[in-house]
PDB file of C-alpha atoms in Angstrom:
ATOM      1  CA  UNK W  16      19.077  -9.007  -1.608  1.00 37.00           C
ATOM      2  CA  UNK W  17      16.715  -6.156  -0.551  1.00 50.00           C
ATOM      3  CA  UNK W  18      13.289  -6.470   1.415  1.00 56.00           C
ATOM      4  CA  UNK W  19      11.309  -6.354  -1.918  1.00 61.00           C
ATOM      5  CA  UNK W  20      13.217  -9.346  -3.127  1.00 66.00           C
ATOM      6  CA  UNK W  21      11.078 -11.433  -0.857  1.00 87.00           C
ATOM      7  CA  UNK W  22       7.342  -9.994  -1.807  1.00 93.00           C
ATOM      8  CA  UNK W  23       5.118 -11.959  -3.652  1.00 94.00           C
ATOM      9  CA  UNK W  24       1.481 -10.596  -5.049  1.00 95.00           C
ATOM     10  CA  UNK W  25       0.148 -13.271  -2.304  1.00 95.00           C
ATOM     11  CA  UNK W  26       2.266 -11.666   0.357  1.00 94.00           C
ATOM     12  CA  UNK W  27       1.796  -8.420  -0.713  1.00 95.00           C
ATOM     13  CA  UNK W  28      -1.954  -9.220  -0.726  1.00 94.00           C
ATOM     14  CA  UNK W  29      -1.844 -10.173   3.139  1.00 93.00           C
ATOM     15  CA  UNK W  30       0.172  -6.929   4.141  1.00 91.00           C
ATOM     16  CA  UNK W  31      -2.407  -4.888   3.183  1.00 91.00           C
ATOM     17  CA  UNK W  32      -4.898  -3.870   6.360  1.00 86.00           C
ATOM     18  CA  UNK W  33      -8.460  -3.318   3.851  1.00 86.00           C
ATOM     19  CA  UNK W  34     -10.243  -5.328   1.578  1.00 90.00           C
ATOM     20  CA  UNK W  35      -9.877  -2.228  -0.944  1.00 91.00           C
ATOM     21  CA  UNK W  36      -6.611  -2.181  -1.011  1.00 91.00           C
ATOM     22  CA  UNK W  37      -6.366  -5.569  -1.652  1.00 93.00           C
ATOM     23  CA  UNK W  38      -8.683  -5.341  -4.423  1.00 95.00           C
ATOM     24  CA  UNK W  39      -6.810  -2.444  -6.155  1.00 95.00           C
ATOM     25  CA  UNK W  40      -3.736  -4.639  -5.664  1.00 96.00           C
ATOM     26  CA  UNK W  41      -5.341  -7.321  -7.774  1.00 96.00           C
ATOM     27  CA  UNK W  42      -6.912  -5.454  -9.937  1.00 96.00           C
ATOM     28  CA  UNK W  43      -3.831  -3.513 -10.582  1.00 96.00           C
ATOM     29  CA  UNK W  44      -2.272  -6.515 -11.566  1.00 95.00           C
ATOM     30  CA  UNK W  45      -4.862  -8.297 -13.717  1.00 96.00           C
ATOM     31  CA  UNK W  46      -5.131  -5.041 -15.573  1.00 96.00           C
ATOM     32  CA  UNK W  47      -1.831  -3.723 -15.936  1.00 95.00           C
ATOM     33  CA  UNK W  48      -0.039  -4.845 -19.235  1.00 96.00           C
ATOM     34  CA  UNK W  49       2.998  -6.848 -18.170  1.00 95.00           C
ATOM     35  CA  UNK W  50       5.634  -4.612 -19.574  1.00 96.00           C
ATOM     36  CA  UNK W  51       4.862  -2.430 -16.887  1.00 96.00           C
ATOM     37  CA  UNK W  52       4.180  -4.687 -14.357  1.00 95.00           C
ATOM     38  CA  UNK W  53       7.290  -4.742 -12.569  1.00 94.00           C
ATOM     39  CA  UNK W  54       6.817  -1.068 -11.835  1.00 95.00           C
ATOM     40  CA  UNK W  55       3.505  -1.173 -10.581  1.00 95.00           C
ATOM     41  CA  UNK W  56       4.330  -4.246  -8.110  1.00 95.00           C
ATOM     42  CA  UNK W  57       7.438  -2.051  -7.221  1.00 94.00           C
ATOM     43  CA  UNK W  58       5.022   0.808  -5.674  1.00 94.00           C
ATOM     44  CA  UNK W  59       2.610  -1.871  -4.137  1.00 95.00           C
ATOM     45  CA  UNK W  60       6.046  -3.467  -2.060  1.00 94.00           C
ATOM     46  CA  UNK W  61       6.937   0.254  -1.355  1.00 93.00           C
ATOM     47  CA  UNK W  62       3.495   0.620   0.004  1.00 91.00           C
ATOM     48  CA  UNK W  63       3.531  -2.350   1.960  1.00 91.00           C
ATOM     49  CA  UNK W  64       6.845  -1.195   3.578  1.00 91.00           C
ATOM     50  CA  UNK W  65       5.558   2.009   4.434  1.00 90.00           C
ATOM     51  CA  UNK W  66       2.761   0.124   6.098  1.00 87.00           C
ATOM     52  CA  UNK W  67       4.802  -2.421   8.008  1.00 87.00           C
ATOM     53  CA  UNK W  68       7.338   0.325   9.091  1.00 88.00           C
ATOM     54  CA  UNK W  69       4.378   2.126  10.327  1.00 86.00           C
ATOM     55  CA  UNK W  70       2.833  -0.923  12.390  1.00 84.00           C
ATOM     56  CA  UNK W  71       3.541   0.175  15.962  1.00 85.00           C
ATOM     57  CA  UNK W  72       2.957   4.044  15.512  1.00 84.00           C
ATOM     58  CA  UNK W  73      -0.786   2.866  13.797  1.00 82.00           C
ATOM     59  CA  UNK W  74      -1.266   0.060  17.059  1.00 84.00           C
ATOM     60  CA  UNK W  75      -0.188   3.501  19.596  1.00 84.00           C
ATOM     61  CA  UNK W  76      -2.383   5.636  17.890  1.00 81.00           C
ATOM     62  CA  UNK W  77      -4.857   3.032  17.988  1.00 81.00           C
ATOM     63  CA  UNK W  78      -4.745   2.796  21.503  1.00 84.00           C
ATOM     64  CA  UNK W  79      -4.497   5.884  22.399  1.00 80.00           C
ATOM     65  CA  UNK W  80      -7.693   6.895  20.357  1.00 78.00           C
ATOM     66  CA  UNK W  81      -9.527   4.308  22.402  1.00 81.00           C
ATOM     67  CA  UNK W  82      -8.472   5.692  25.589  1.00 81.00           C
ATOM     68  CA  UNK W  83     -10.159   8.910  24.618  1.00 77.00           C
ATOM     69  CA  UNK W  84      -6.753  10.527  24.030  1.00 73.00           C
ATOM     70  CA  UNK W  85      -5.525  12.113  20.985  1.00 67.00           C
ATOM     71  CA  UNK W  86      -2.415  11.161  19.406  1.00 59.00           C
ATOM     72  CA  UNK W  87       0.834  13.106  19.965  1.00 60.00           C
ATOM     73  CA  UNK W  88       2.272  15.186  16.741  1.00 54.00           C
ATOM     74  CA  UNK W  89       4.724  12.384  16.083  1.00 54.00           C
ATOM     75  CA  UNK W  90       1.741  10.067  14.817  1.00 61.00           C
ATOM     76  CA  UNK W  91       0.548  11.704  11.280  1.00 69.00           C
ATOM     77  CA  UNK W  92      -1.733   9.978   9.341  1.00 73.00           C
ATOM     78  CA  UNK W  93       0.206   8.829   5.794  1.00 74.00           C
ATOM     79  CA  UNK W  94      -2.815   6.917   4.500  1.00 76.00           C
ATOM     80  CA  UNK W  95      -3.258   9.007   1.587  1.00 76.00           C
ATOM     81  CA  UNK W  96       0.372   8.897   1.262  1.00 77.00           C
ATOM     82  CA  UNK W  97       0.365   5.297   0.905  1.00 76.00           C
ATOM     83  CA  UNK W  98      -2.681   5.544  -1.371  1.00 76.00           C
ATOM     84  CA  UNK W  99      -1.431   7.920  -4.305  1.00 74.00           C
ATOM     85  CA  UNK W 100       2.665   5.877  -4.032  1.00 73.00           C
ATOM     86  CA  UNK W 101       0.551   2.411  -4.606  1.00 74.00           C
ATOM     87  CA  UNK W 102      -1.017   3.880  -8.228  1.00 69.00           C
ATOM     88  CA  UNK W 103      -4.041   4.979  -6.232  1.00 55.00           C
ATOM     89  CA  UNK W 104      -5.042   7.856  -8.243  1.00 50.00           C
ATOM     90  CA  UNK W 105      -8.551   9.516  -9.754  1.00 47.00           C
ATOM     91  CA  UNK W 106      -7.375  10.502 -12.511  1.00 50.00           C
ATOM     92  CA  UNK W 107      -6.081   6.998 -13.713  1.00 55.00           C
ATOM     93  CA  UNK W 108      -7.595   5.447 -17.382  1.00 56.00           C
ATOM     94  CA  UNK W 109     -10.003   2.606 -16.540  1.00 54.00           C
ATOM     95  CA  UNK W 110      -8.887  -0.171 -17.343  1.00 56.00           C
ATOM     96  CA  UNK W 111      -4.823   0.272 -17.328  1.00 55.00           C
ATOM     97  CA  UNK W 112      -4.086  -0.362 -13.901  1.00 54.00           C
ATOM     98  CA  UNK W 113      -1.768   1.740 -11.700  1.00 50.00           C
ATOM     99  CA  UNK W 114       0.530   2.435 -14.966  1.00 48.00           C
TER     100      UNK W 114
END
């Protein structure tokens, strides 16, 4: 049994940090037809992996931004990244979802 085995939409919906995100999640899902649903909830888990794997290098960076400092090379900002694997893309048809 891998990690993705164990995500739900609902859990999925808590991993993610902003209210956007969580929109596009659902609204990926409402609007996606269901053939191709499994493959669009497949990129949202590897999304939310990315972002859980990424947890304590976000909190350093975090910290270290509010100490005035600016983060080491090691911390590189993925967002985007994250973004365009979850479906996140401009030049996606209204109304079809991440698909």
């Amino acid at each position: 049994m891998t990690t993705r085995d164990t995500w739900t939409v609902d859990r999925l919906h808590h991993a993610l940090p902003h209210s956007a995100s969580r929109q596009q999640l659902l609204a990926d899902v409402n609007l996606t037809p269901i053939d191709e649903l499994p493959a669009v909830l497949d990129r949202w888990a590897c999304a939310a992996e990315t972002l859980r794997a990424a947890a304590g290098r976000i909190a350093a960076a975090r910290a270290q931004a509010a100490l005035g400092r600016t983060p080491d090379e090691t911390t590189t900002d993925r967002t985007a990244d994250v973004q365009h694997d979850a479906g996140h893309r401009a030049d996606r048809k209204p109304g079809r979802g991440a698909a």
